[in-house]
Amino acid sequence: MDWGFVGKAWEKWASFNVASSSSSSSSGEAALKGAILINYDPTGPSRLLSIIAEQEGIKANPIQMNHLLDFIKRDKLTTQTFTIAHNQYVVTSIHERWFCGRCLNTSKPAGEGAIVMQTAAFILVGLYDGSMASASRAMVAVDQFMAQLTRRNL
């Protein structure tokens, strides 16, 4: 695995797309309020734990992310909810390598959402505030980073 590439690609991508990045505030409103990159190999031995490779705009711990990974492994996307940090999400859209969810316990009038996208070696979680327009911008941002990893077979 080319960790050097992943780290550099993440820094560049996050600086433009995640709100807490120092550069994103100067270049306009960022598409995401937070993002987490998880090293994930569903075909690997169970003793190899997934790790949080990168995160920006959110402080997630490995136990919280383990709940998300268990949710993905159970493959019950349409019948169960998933948790990221302290927010609970219901899946609203499912596709081959990604799914979207809306937050059930948000206090924000426009709502909150999450996009979870998977490559061969990673899961990227993008979090956003807002509704349809925000979701579209968030999807473009998440897809851009995942395309970089996919081109490298990561």
mmCIF file of C-alpha atoms in Angstrom:
data_model
loop_
_atom_site.group_PDB
_atom_site.id
_atom_site.type_symbol
_atom_site.label_atom_id
_atom_site.label_comp_id
_atom_site.label_asym_id
_atom_site.label_seq_id
_atom_site.Cartn_x
_atom_site.Cartn_y
_atom_site.Cartn_z
ATOM 1 C CA MET A 1 0.000 0.000 0.000
ATOM 2 C CA ASP A 2 1.303 3.434 -0.932
ATOM 3 C CA TRP A 3 0.749 5.318 2.338
ATOM 4 C CA GLY A 4 2.768 8.273 1.090
ATOM 5 C CA PHE A 5 0.372 8.784 -1.811
ATOM 6 C CA VAL A 6 -2.694 8.341 0.403
ATOM 7 C CA GLY A 7 -1.453 10.910 2.924
ATOM 8 C CA LYS A 8 -0.566 13.515 0.307
ATOM 9 C CA ALA A 9 -3.792 12.974 -1.622
ATOM 10 C CA TRP A 10 -5.805 13.267 1.610
ATOM 11 C CA GLU A 11 -4.132 16.528 2.661
ATOM 12 C CA LYS A 12 -4.703 18.131 -0.717
ATOM 13 C CA TRP A 13 -8.304 16.890 -0.987
ATOM 14 C CA ALA A 14 -9.269 17.763 2.604
ATOM 15 C CA SER A 15 -7.842 21.274 2.328
ATOM 16 C CA PHE A 16 -10.397 22.064 -0.404
ATOM 17 C CA ASN A 17 -13.363 19.951 0.635
ATOM 18 C CA VAL A 18 -13.569 19.710 4.442
ATOM 19 C CA ALA A 19 -14.700 22.750 6.456
ATOM 20 C CA SER A 20 -12.221 22.403 9.309
ATOM 21 C CA SER A 21 -9.258 22.443 6.959
ATOM 22 C CA SER A 22 -7.400 25.740 7.080
ATOM 23 C CA SER A 23 -7.551 26.321 3.307
ATOM 24 C CA SER A 24 -11.225 25.503 2.831
ATOM 25 C CA SER A 25 -12.463 28.569 4.679
ATOM 26 C CA SER A 26 -10.482 30.864 2.415
ATOM 27 C CA SER A 27 -11.695 29.216 -0.799
ATOM 28 C CA GLY A 28 -15.412 29.446 0.012
ATOM 29 C CA GLU A 29 -17.792 27.086 1.690
ATOM 30 C CA ALA A 30 -16.526 23.508 1.872
ATOM 31 C CA ALA A 31 -18.723 20.634 0.713
ATOM 32 C CA LEU A 32 -18.152 18.555 3.865
ATOM 33 C CA LYS A 33 -18.166 19.325 7.576
ATOM 34 C CA GLY A 34 -16.089 16.240 8.309
ATOM 35 C CA ALA A 35 -14.473 13.208 6.709
ATOM 36 C CA ILE A 36 -12.972 9.950 7.913
ATOM 37 C CA LEU A 37 -10.808 7.555 5.899
ATOM 38 C CA ILE A 38 -10.747 4.001 7.243
ATOM 39 C CA ASN A 39 -8.280 1.341 6.131
ATOM 40 C CA TYR A 40 -10.607 -1.610 5.458
ATOM 41 C CA ASP A 41 -10.130 -5.054 3.929
ATOM 42 C CA PRO A 42 -13.258 -7.199 4.207
ATOM 43 C CA THR A 43 -11.415 -10.224 2.784
ATOM 44 C CA GLY A 44 -8.526 -10.054 5.252
ATOM 45 C CA PRO A 45 -8.181 -12.117 8.422
ATOM 46 C CA SER A 46 -10.375 -10.994 11.311
ATOM 47 C CA ARG A 47 -7.303 -10.367 13.479
ATOM 48 C CA LEU A 48 -6.395 -7.453 11.200
ATOM 49 C CA LEU A 49 -8.387 -4.555 12.568
ATOM 50 C CA SER A 50 -9.430 -1.633 10.457
ATOM 51 C CA ILE A 51 -7.832 1.642 11.455
ATOM 52 C CA ILE A 52 -8.696 5.277 11.025
ATOM 53 C CA ALA A 53 -6.108 6.315 8.471
ATOM 54 C CA GLU A 54 -7.114 9.986 8.310
ATOM 55 C CA GLN A 55 -9.829 12.236 9.736
ATOM 56 C CA GLU A 56 -10.712 15.878 9.421
ATOM 57 C CA GLY A 57 -13.492 17.937 10.993
ATOM 58 C CA ILE A 58 -14.645 15.154 13.299
ATOM 59 C CA LYS A 59 -13.019 13.313 16.174
ATOM 60 C CA ALA A 60 -14.050 9.691 15.828
ATOM 61 C CA ASN A 61 -12.587 6.905 17.871
ATOM 62 C CA PRO A 62 -11.914 3.357 16.663
ATOM 63 C CA ILE A 63 -14.760 1.885 18.722
ATOM 64 C CA GLN A 64 -17.285 4.219 17.072
ATOM 65 C CA MET A 65 -15.950 3.305 13.654
ATOM 66 C CA ASN A 66 -16.111 -0.384 14.544
ATOM 67 C CA HIS A 67 -19.886 0.007 14.916
ATOM 68 C CA LEU A 68 -20.047 1.407 11.384
ATOM 69 C CA LEU A 69 -17.876 -1.397 10.018
ATOM 70 C CA ASP A 70 -20.058 -3.997 11.748
ATOM 71 C CA PHE A 71 -23.103 -2.361 10.169
ATOM 72 C CA ILE A 72 -21.503 -2.641 6.724
ATOM 73 C CA LYS A 73 -20.457 -6.267 7.303
ATOM 74 C CA ARG A 74 -23.967 -7.275 8.447
ATOM 75 C CA ASP A 75 -25.281 -5.955 5.100
ATOM 76 C CA LYS A 76 -28.632 -4.938 6.594
ATOM 77 C CA LEU A 77 -28.559 -1.455 5.111
ATOM 78 C CA THR A 78 -32.304 -1.222 4.595
ATOM 79 C CA THR A 79 -33.414 -2.573 7.962
ATOM 80 C CA GLN A 80 -31.013 -1.063 10.502
ATOM 81 C CA THR A 81 -29.504 2.304 11.380
ATOM 82 C CA PHE A 82 -25.846 3.187 11.769
ATOM 83 C CA THR A 83 -23.990 5.512 14.108
ATOM 84 C CA ILE A 84 -21.166 7.948 13.476
ATOM 85 C CA ALA A 85 -19.906 9.834 16.521
ATOM 86 C CA HIS A 86 -23.118 10.492 18.477
ATOM 87 C CA ASN A 87 -25.446 10.712 15.487
ATOM 88 C CA GLN A 88 -27.715 7.948 14.283
ATOM 89 C CA TYR A 89 -28.398 7.637 10.537
ATOM 90 C CA VAL A 90 -30.942 5.833 8.399
ATOM 91 C CA VAL A 91 -29.872 4.739 4.912
ATOM 92 C CA THR A 92 -31.662 6.663 2.171
ATOM 93 C CA SER A 93 -29.868 5.481 -0.952
ATOM 94 C CA ILE A 94 -27.857 2.347 -1.748
ATOM 95 C CA HIS A 95 -25.534 1.803 -4.701
ATOM 96 C CA GLU A 96 -22.889 -0.763 -5.580
ATOM 97 C CA ARG A 97 -19.934 0.744 -3.693
ATOM 98 C CA TRP A 98 -21.602 3.462 -1.615
ATOM 99 C CA PHE A 99 -24.646 4.478 0.364
ATOM 100 C CA CYS A 100 -26.099 7.663 1.835
ATOM 101 C CA GLY A 101 -27.839 8.302 5.117
ATOM 102 C CA ARG A 102 -29.767 11.065 6.862
ATOM 103 C CA CYS A 103 -29.313 11.872 10.523
ATOM 104 C CA LEU A 104 -32.241 10.933 12.754
ATOM 105 C CA ASN A 105 -31.259 12.931 15.836
ATOM 106 C CA THR A 106 -30.095 16.225 14.358
ATOM 107 C CA SER A 107 -31.062 19.570 15.807
ATOM 108 C CA LYS A 108 -30.277 21.401 12.566
ATOM 109 C CA PRO A 109 -33.358 22.556 10.609
ATOM 110 C CA ALA A 110 -31.890 21.613 7.209
ATOM 111 C CA GLY A 111 -30.697 18.250 8.511
ATOM 112 C CA GLU A 112 -27.421 16.373 8.299
ATOM 113 C CA GLY A 113 -26.241 13.550 6.098
ATOM 114 C CA ALA A 114 -23.482 11.039 5.537
ATOM 115 C CA ILE A 115 -22.015 9.440 2.436
ATOM 116 C CA VAL A 116 -20.144 6.163 2.901
ATOM 117 C CA MET A 117 -18.079 5.029 -0.078
ATOM 118 C CA GLN A 118 -15.833 1.963 -0.385
ATOM 119 C CA THR A 119 -12.825 1.019 -2.517
ATOM 120 C CA ALA A 120 -10.744 -2.156 -2.388
ATOM 121 C CA ALA A 121 -8.777 -0.964 0.651
ATOM 122 C CA PHE A 122 -10.635 2.002 2.161
ATOM 123 C CA ILE A 123 -13.960 3.334 3.352
ATOM 124 C CA LEU A 124 -14.484 7.083 3.174
ATOM 125 C CA VAL A 125 -17.188 8.711 5.275
ATOM 126 C CA GLY A 126 -18.182 12.242 4.297
ATOM 127 C CA LEU A 127 -20.454 14.236 6.606
ATOM 128 C CA TYR A 128 -22.427 17.285 5.509
ATOM 129 C CA ASP A 129 -25.062 19.710 6.766
ATOM 130 C CA GLY A 130 -28.111 20.522 4.679
ATOM 131 C CA SER A 131 -30.390 18.926 2.160
ATOM 132 C CA MET A 132 -30.344 18.127 -1.580
ATOM 133 C CA ALA A 133 -27.890 20.748 -2.832
ATOM 134 C CA SER A 134 -25.516 20.027 0.041
ATOM 135 C CA ALA A 135 -25.796 16.287 -0.565
ATOM 136 C CA SER A 136 -24.921 16.772 -4.241
ATOM 137 C CA ARG A 137 -21.843 18.842 -3.413
ATOM 138 C CA ALA A 138 -20.785 16.327 -0.773
ATOM 139 C CA MET A 139 -21.168 13.437 -3.226
ATOM 140 C CA VAL A 140 -18.941 15.159 -5.772
ATOM 141 C CA ALA A 141 -16.277 15.799 -3.117
ATOM 142 C CA VAL A 142 -16.302 12.219 -1.802
ATOM 143 C CA ASP A 143 -16.302 10.774 -5.311
ATOM 144 C CA GLN A 144 -13.286 12.893 -6.323
ATOM 145 C CA PHE A 145 -11.134 11.466 -3.548
ATOM 146 C CA MET A 146 -12.293 7.898 -4.066
ATOM 147 C CA ALA A 147 -11.519 8.183 -7.789
ATOM 148 C CA GLN A 148 -7.911 9.031 -6.900
ATOM 149 C CA LEU A 149 -7.655 5.913 -4.729
ATOM 150 C CA THR A 150 -9.358 3.716 -7.318
ATOM 151 C CA ARG A 151 -6.933 4.827 -10.036
ATOM 152 C CA ARG A 152 -4.135 3.518 -7.786
ATOM 153 C CA ASN A 153 -6.083 0.283 -7.061
ATOM 154 C CA LEU A 154 -6.385 1.263 -3.397
#
